[in-house]
Amino acid sequence: MHNKSVAELSRALEQGTVSSVELTRQFLDRIRNEDGKYNSFITVTEDQALADARAADEQRASGKATPWTGVPFAHKDIFCTSGVRTTCGSKMLENFVPPYDATVTTRFRKAGAVCLGKTNMDEFAMGSSNESSHFGPVTNPWGEKRVPGGSSGGSAAAVAARLVPAATATDTGGSIRQPAALCGVTGLKPTYGRVSRYGMIAFASSLDQGGTMARTAEDNALMLNVMAGFDPKDSTSVDRAVPDYTATLNEPLKGLKIGLPKEYFSDQLDRAMEQQVRDAVKEYEKLGATVKEVSLPHAKLAIAAYYVIAPAEASANLSRFDGVRYGYRCDDPKDLMDLYTRTRAEGFGNEVKRRILVGTYALSAGYFDAYYLKAQKVRRLIQQDFINAFRDVDVLMSPTSPSPAFVQGEKNTDPVTMYLEDVFTIAINLAGVPAMSVPAGFVNGLPVGLQIIGDYFSEARLLNAAHQFQQVTDWHQREPH
Ligand code: GLN
């Protein structure tokens, strides 16, 4: 059963060939037996999961099931879960038990899905390798000692290792797509505002977006059906109708106009990976798509702009962790200032401190115009690049990351090298458009991701394009040994 997709598990539950309790037990056993190798979970909620599975079986018996009723999955440990510890990968929140659910959590609960636990992640979602987690690094199921990517590395590794069929994730600069690519799974970052951020612990609020991770595009569509929609509790959530994302998966791709941004096929790209991506584009041509080169002239400025804007927003968001309200508090503070400074010095890891320092500097009087305001102007130019490109083409395609999964420890001594992992993903967050990563081959036995980028609110089209590709390829079905 652990090799089945959400759609298949849902059918099996519907037909009564398996119960949710049986399924839940099987996946919990897999987590217990296998996750010692990966460390993809921070918390496993066994008792709660079995109770929810029993309730789901009753719900099915009473004839009131949704496609998710009784299907196991996991949440990235950034989504608040009432009564269940939510750490955000940080010592600061090591013992934090939220008194409320994130909207995304509520929606999965209402759909009857069974949450098995909370997945590991880079601390406060800052990172590209899952090495900044207070709970230890995650290992990529495709390669011993290889990183799974970050920050949603726990979700990606858990899905790749068949410990869960699906997991939630978040993406501020690439944290859904890059780990999906490095672990050979399918991930979607929706349009900014499509999924509520309420109860999703904030890193950089103008960039953070919750999204989906599973092995197939169809399962991503099933997840987005649950997650997408207006939420009055999030002022940036968009009030716009939500389509059934599974309804258009089988639309033919004949006439689809694909643009290849020339800036994304640069020297920074591993040659063997480039070949895999170009082969994937050829599959699309066989399906009736047309291809042309396009340009995103300001894309090269994206990393620089992001590393002003994201730390600036993080420095403001993380000021709430002061040892007074909740979270970690240092022992025996001498006075209030000692409480603040020691709590933050002891509670945050190095990468988080680096971002707070950079962000506070960029926002300080005298530097605000030179850095933050300037970066926002660059952001506007980047957004305009995408708007222009989508006048000519329906989707853009590129590699998701510049190289396959690297070895643990290889990049974490030089932050800039690590930041360059996101060269193909970050501009998408600055523009706010949606994008996916889809398994598209292997280099030296390690997965390669194809990034598909769409215009605002074109998630259905992206899922359709990914699903059609998955009907003629089997990269997404390959299993790590
Ligand atoms: N790797 C990027 C960073 O460290 C993006 C992280 C993310 O998307 N959450 O900021």
XYZ file of C-alpha atoms and ligand atoms in Angstrom:
491
model
C 0.000 0.000 0.000
C 2.884 2.392 0.729
C 3.634 2.699 -3.002
C 0.150 3.898 -3.821
C -0.775 7.482 -4.570
C -3.341 9.494 -2.616
C -5.811 8.959 -5.463
C -5.280 5.180 -5.324
C -5.496 5.038 -1.529
C -8.667 7.078 -1.662
C -10.196 4.559 -4.103
C -9.087 1.617 -1.965
C -10.779 3.186 1.067
C -13.871 3.899 -0.981
C -14.054 0.286 -2.190
C -13.427 -0.989 1.323
C -10.351 -3.039 0.349
C -8.523 -1.399 3.256
C -9.577 0.611 6.304
C -8.031 3.879 7.405
C -6.894 2.245 10.645
C -5.052 -0.453 8.671
C -3.486 2.095 6.340
C -2.486 4.381 9.183
C -0.856 1.457 11.036
C 1.101 0.492 7.911
C 2.485 3.989 7.384
C 3.236 4.453 11.096
C 5.167 1.154 10.997
C 7.143 2.376 8.020
C 8.002 5.615 9.803
C 9.093 3.672 12.893
C 11.225 1.218 10.909
C 12.684 3.479 8.223
C 12.905 7.041 9.473
C 16.008 6.372 11.559
C 17.864 6.615 8.226
C 16.295 9.901 7.120
C 15.221 11.882 10.196
C 12.367 13.304 8.143
C 9.976 13.598 11.099
C 10.343 15.808 14.169
C 7.164 14.549 15.822
C 5.062 11.446 15.092
C 1.516 11.645 16.464
C 0.702 7.968 16.611
C -2.220 7.971 19.079
C -3.906 10.975 17.532
C -3.486 9.473 14.046
C -5.101 6.182 15.048
C -7.982 8.021 16.738
C -8.483 10.127 13.600
C -8.318 6.989 11.442
C -11.054 5.327 13.517
C -13.201 8.444 13.154
C -12.524 8.446 9.390
C -13.622 4.824 9.071
C -16.882 5.686 10.844
C -17.331 8.677 8.580
C -16.862 6.463 5.498
C -19.312 3.908 6.891
C -21.905 6.645 7.323
C -21.527 7.593 3.635
C -20.194 11.108 4.226
C -16.651 10.797 2.899
C -14.482 13.276 0.978
C -11.640 11.984 -1.256
C -9.325 12.557 1.743
C -11.339 10.793 4.432
C -8.927 8.372 6.097
C -5.919 9.104 3.853
C -2.637 9.511 5.806
C -0.341 12.507 5.216
C 2.003 14.791 7.197
C 2.395 18.516 7.884
C 5.603 20.463 7.637
C 6.382 21.527 11.201
C 5.692 25.167 10.324
C 1.889 24.745 10.337
C 0.363 25.212 13.774
C -1.435 22.109 15.008
C -3.626 22.546 18.069
C -2.358 20.412 20.945
C 0.580 19.090 18.899
C 4.063 20.571 19.311
C 5.042 22.869 16.431
C 8.758 23.665 16.385
C 9.556 25.321 13.043
C 12.837 23.410 13.293
C 14.023 25.696 16.103
C 15.161 25.363 19.692
C 13.144 28.556 20.217
C 9.926 26.572 19.723
C 11.168 23.168 20.887
C 8.349 22.873 23.433
C 5.736 25.096 21.811
C 2.267 23.537 21.702
C -0.060 25.855 19.788
C -3.542 26.448 21.220
C -4.979 26.739 17.687
C -4.814 25.254 14.196
C -3.451 26.945 11.075
C -6.157 27.349 8.430
C -4.371 24.726 6.305
C -4.476 22.335 9.290
C -8.197 23.003 9.810
C -8.944 22.349 6.159
C -7.207 18.937 6.160
C -8.976 18.048 9.428
C -12.339 18.957 7.927
C -11.554 16.857 4.847
C -11.001 13.881 7.171
C -7.315 13.341 6.321
C -5.178 11.578 8.937
C -2.061 13.515 9.967
C 0.758 11.185 11.030
C 3.070 13.874 12.334
C 5.231 16.912 11.663
C 8.114 16.898 9.213
C 11.635 18.205 9.726
C 12.725 21.486 8.160
C 15.429 24.123 8.162
C 15.127 26.412 11.180
C 12.349 28.950 10.497
C 12.423 27.723 6.862
C 15.809 29.361 6.245
C 17.998 27.113 4.166
C 18.357 24.910 1.104
C 19.714 21.704 2.617
C 17.852 20.979 5.836
C 21.103 21.261 7.746
C 19.978 24.220 9.862
C 17.304 22.265 11.763
C 17.716 22.141 15.533
C 16.517 18.537 15.246
C 19.398 17.445 13.037
C 19.829 17.151 9.277
C 17.553 15.144 7.002
C 19.108 12.585 4.652
C 17.965 12.268 1.050
C 16.574 8.754 0.377
C 18.360 8.852 -3.009
C 21.851 9.091 -1.623
C 23.556 8.360 1.630
C 24.947 11.591 3.088
C 23.163 13.662 0.416
C 20.974 16.601 1.438
C 17.239 16.470 0.620
C 17.197 20.190 -0.175
C 15.414 22.694 2.008
C 13.665 24.076 3.752
C 10.861 21.497 3.275
C 13.415 18.663 3.190
C 11.563 16.526 5.726
C 8.354 16.569 3.667
C 10.249 15.770 0.445
C 12.292 12.934 1.992
C 9.223 11.430 3.706
C 7.265 11.388 0.435
C 10.226 10.010 -1.561
C 10.827 7.257 1.031
C 7.122 6.292 0.958
C 6.644 7.143 4.640
C 3.615 9.226 3.653
C 1.920 9.629 0.276
C 1.754 13.425 0.626
C 2.922 16.265 2.844
C 2.343 19.979 3.151
C 5.241 22.356 2.564
C 6.028 26.062 2.265
C 8.040 28.071 -0.233
C 9.543 31.520 0.375
C 12.342 31.321 -2.188
C 12.253 27.733 -3.412
C 11.582 25.577 -0.353
C 8.931 23.409 -1.994
C 10.397 23.123 -5.477
C 14.093 22.622 -4.685
C 13.600 19.763 -2.161
C 10.963 18.221 -4.456
C 13.552 18.277 -7.257
C 16.376 16.863 -5.130
C 14.182 14.053 -3.767
C 12.443 13.170 -7.040
C 8.909 14.142 -6.001
C 6.332 16.587 -7.378
C 5.745 19.912 -5.607
C 3.668 23.009 -6.221
C 4.094 26.543 -4.912
C 0.777 28.268 -5.592
C 0.232 31.935 -6.462
C 0.914 34.213 -3.494
C -2.440 34.582 -1.699
C -3.978 31.348 -3.009
C -3.409 29.418 0.254
C -3.969 31.004 3.662
C -0.889 31.842 5.731
C -2.890 31.998 8.983
C -1.124 29.833 11.543
C 1.820 29.181 9.234
C 4.824 30.472 11.175
C 6.042 33.587 9.352
C 9.492 33.926 7.796
C 9.111 36.603 5.074
C 5.422 37.454 4.872
C 5.361 38.955 1.373
C 6.981 35.795 -0.057
C 5.812 32.857 2.109
C 3.305 30.555 0.456
C 1.983 27.194 1.594
C 1.806 24.436 -0.980
C 1.818 20.773 -1.819
C 4.163 17.808 -2.141
C 3.365 14.293 -3.339
C 4.648 11.863 -5.929
C 2.101 12.637 -8.655
C 0.654 15.840 -10.084
C -2.817 14.381 -9.536
C -2.117 14.102 -5.793
C -0.866 17.691 -5.736
C -4.208 18.665 -7.300
C -6.084 16.725 -4.614
C -4.068 18.550 -1.952
C -4.624 21.970 -3.483
C -8.366 21.258 -3.625
C -8.230 21.114 0.171
C -5.777 23.971 0.787
C -6.738 26.734 -1.659
C -9.286 29.405 -0.909
C -10.048 32.712 0.726
C -9.483 33.079 4.449
C -10.761 36.161 6.302
C -8.015 35.526 8.900
C -5.260 36.257 6.340
C -5.424 39.762 4.881
C -3.272 38.727 1.912
C -5.416 35.738 1.009
C -7.221 36.300 -2.283
C -11.006 36.078 -2.575
C -11.298 34.250 -5.851
C -13.163 31.111 -6.880
C -11.280 27.825 -6.451
C -11.630 25.420 -9.375
C -11.595 21.643 -8.957
C -7.934 21.138 -9.800
C -8.487 17.502 -10.752
C -11.128 18.368 -13.366
C -8.681 19.672 -15.997
C -5.788 17.240 -15.519
C -6.613 15.424 -18.738
C -6.937 18.409 -21.052
C -4.765 17.838 -24.131
C -1.615 19.965 -24.360
C -1.889 20.565 -28.081
C -1.034 24.202 -28.772
C 0.475 24.852 -25.320
C 3.047 27.639 -25.721
C 6.207 26.998 -23.710
C 8.850 29.656 -23.115
C 12.408 28.777 -22.158
C 13.971 31.718 -20.277
C 17.466 32.003 -21.703
C 18.817 33.283 -18.365
C 17.845 29.931 -16.793
C 19.941 27.864 -19.167
C 23.209 29.505 -18.189
C 26.737 28.425 -17.278
C 25.667 27.874 -13.678
C 23.748 24.830 -14.847
C 25.161 21.324 -14.697
C 25.409 20.151 -18.357
C 23.985 16.698 -17.750
C 21.038 18.276 -15.953
C 20.462 20.676 -18.798
C 20.191 17.688 -21.143
C 17.534 16.056 -18.946
C 15.516 19.258 -18.874
C 15.785 19.726 -22.647
C 14.678 16.094 -23.129
C 11.646 16.775 -20.931
C 10.770 19.793 -23.075
C 10.975 17.507 -26.140
C 8.345 15.260 -24.537
C 6.096 18.297 -24.372
C 6.691 18.975 -28.051
C 5.611 15.401 -28.775
C 2.429 16.171 -26.828
C 1.736 19.061 -29.192
C 3.334 22.009 -27.387
C 5.386 24.667 -29.162
C 8.618 26.038 -27.708
C 10.365 29.397 -27.987
C 13.107 31.213 -26.166
C 12.100 34.101 -23.922
C 13.990 36.485 -21.678
C 13.672 37.470 -18.018
C 16.248 40.268 -18.153
C 16.156 41.106 -14.432
C 16.238 37.517 -13.168
C 19.935 37.839 -12.404
C 19.107 40.410 -9.703
C 16.668 38.118 -7.898
C 19.045 36.573 -5.351
C 20.426 39.974 -4.349
C 16.946 41.502 -3.971
C 15.638 38.466 -2.068
C 18.521 38.522 0.421
C 17.578 42.077 1.380
C 13.781 41.673 1.418
C 13.513 38.228 3.064
C 15.910 38.979 5.963
C 14.261 42.403 6.477
C 10.855 40.783 6.861
C 12.326 37.974 8.954
C 13.934 40.438 11.364
C 10.507 42.004 11.958
C 8.638 38.670 12.176
C 11.133 37.052 14.528
C 11.126 39.949 17.015
C 8.164 38.219 18.699
C 10.468 35.520 20.087
C 11.641 37.432 23.117
C 11.358 34.935 25.956
C 8.297 36.682 27.381
C 5.274 35.546 25.428
C 6.028 31.980 24.413
C 8.806 29.691 23.340
C 12.271 29.298 24.793
C 13.351 31.402 27.785
C 16.911 31.532 29.118
C 17.625 30.494 32.730
C 17.989 33.054 35.536
C 17.926 36.337 33.608
C 19.545 39.236 35.502
C 17.155 41.820 34.093
C 14.839 42.354 31.143
C 17.621 43.136 28.666
C 19.528 40.029 29.736
C 16.314 37.998 29.255
C 15.882 39.294 25.702
C 19.462 38.978 24.562
C 20.283 35.628 26.112
C 16.982 34.061 25.103
C 17.605 35.033 21.480
C 21.312 34.182 21.567
C 20.565 30.705 22.954
C 17.277 30.012 21.156
C 18.198 30.855 17.553
C 20.732 29.030 15.381
C 23.454 30.685 13.297
C 21.621 31.049 9.987
C 18.606 32.629 11.683
C 20.862 35.063 13.555
C 22.641 35.949 10.316
C 19.307 36.830 8.685
C 18.126 38.874 11.662
C 21.376 40.878 11.630
C 21.288 41.495 7.879
C 17.585 42.358 7.947
C 17.821 44.723 10.885
C 20.725 46.498 9.200
C 18.840 46.823 5.889
C 15.846 48.355 7.670
C 17.767 50.742 9.898
C 17.519 54.525 9.517
C 19.834 55.744 6.777
C 20.033 52.354 5.052
C 16.341 51.732 4.403
C 16.323 53.661 1.092
C 19.646 52.265 -0.089
C 18.764 48.613 0.544
C 15.154 47.778 1.312
C 13.502 50.352 -0.954
C 15.967 49.635 -3.753
C 15.332 45.899 -3.477
C 11.564 46.504 -3.685
C 12.107 48.478 -6.913
C 14.138 45.619 -8.369
C 11.371 43.258 -7.304
C 8.889 45.276 -9.348
C 11.127 44.951 -12.437
C 11.356 41.187 -11.930
C 7.587 40.944 -11.642
C 7.227 42.919 -14.883
C 9.559 40.438 -16.632
C 7.102 37.641 -15.850
C 4.067 39.713 -16.867
C 5.765 40.430 -20.207
C 6.758 36.802 -20.745
C 3.207 35.564 -20.145
C 1.911 37.859 -22.912
C 3.672 35.519 -25.348
C 3.626 32.070 -23.770
C 1.422 29.956 -21.458
C 4.110 28.487 -19.233
C 7.843 28.818 -18.701
C 10.095 25.799 -18.222
C 13.542 25.579 -16.646
C 15.571 23.391 -14.350
C 14.447 23.664 -10.724
C 17.948 23.711 -9.222
C 21.421 24.206 -10.707
C 22.716 20.785 -9.600
C 21.386 17.537 -8.109
C 21.468 16.725 -4.381
C 24.854 17.670 -2.923
C 26.743 16.048 -0.062
C 25.944 17.096 3.517
C 28.437 19.675 4.763
C 29.518 20.633 1.237
C 27.851 24.059 1.120
C 27.037 25.052 4.667
C 30.331 26.760 5.423
C 29.695 29.461 2.808
C 26.221 31.023 2.998
C 26.443 32.580 -0.482
C 27.115 29.207 -2.134
C 24.040 27.892 -0.355
C 21.954 30.919 -1.424
C 22.823 30.209 -5.073
C 20.888 26.922 -4.846
C 17.783 29.038 -5.419
C 18.914 30.889 -8.551
C 16.069 29.425 -10.616
C 13.329 29.539 -7.977
C 13.631 32.841 -6.115
C 12.405 35.245 -8.824
C 9.093 33.353 -8.878
C 8.450 34.211 -5.227
C 9.408 37.845 -5.789
C 6.850 37.997 -8.633
C 4.264 35.952 -6.710
C 3.445 33.620 -9.620
C 2.903 29.843 -9.172
C 5.432 27.161 -10.126
C 5.935 23.419 -9.855
C 8.833 21.006 -9.805
C 8.259 17.722 -11.618
C 10.645 14.713 -11.700
C 12.342 14.714 -15.115
C 15.256 12.277 -15.020
C 18.439 11.395 -13.182
C 22.082 12.429 -13.203
C 24.470 9.935 -11.557
C 21.503 8.251 -9.904
C 20.208 11.503 -8.412
C 16.838 13.044 -9.372
C 16.501 16.085 -11.625
C 13.527 18.466 -11.431
C 11.805 20.309 -14.264
C 10.386 23.652 -13.127
C 7.114 24.733 -14.743
C 6.161 28.357 -14.064
C 2.731 29.838 -14.773
C 0.893 33.149 -14.784
C -1.019 34.260 -11.671
C -3.671 31.729 -10.581
C -2.818 29.267 -13.364
C -2.331 26.339 -10.949
C -4.845 24.228 -12.896
C -2.819 24.652 -16.068
C 0.449 23.772 -14.320
C -1.084 20.651 -12.791
C -2.520 19.698 -16.186
C 0.902 20.113 -17.847
C 2.611 18.093 -15.105
C -0.033 15.353 -15.161
C 0.182 14.931 -18.932
C 3.972 14.628 -18.687
C 3.518 11.965 -16.014
C 1.260 9.972 -18.347
C 4.165 9.533 -20.801
C 7.110 9.318 -18.360
C 7.742 7.301 -15.212
C 10.418 9.386 -13.436
C 7.941 10.185 -10.662
C 7.323 6.450 -10.034
C 10.983 5.541 -9.479
C 11.711 4.370 -5.978
C 14.919 5.032 -4.032
C 16.595 1.760 -3.062
N 16.612 28.743 0.493
C 15.910 29.998 0.629
C 16.273 30.643 1.946
O 17.071 30.116 2.629
C 14.431 29.782 0.523
C 13.830 29.228 1.752
C 12.362 29.043 1.633
O 11.802 29.023 0.542
N 11.705 28.957 2.782
O 15.772 31.661 2.297
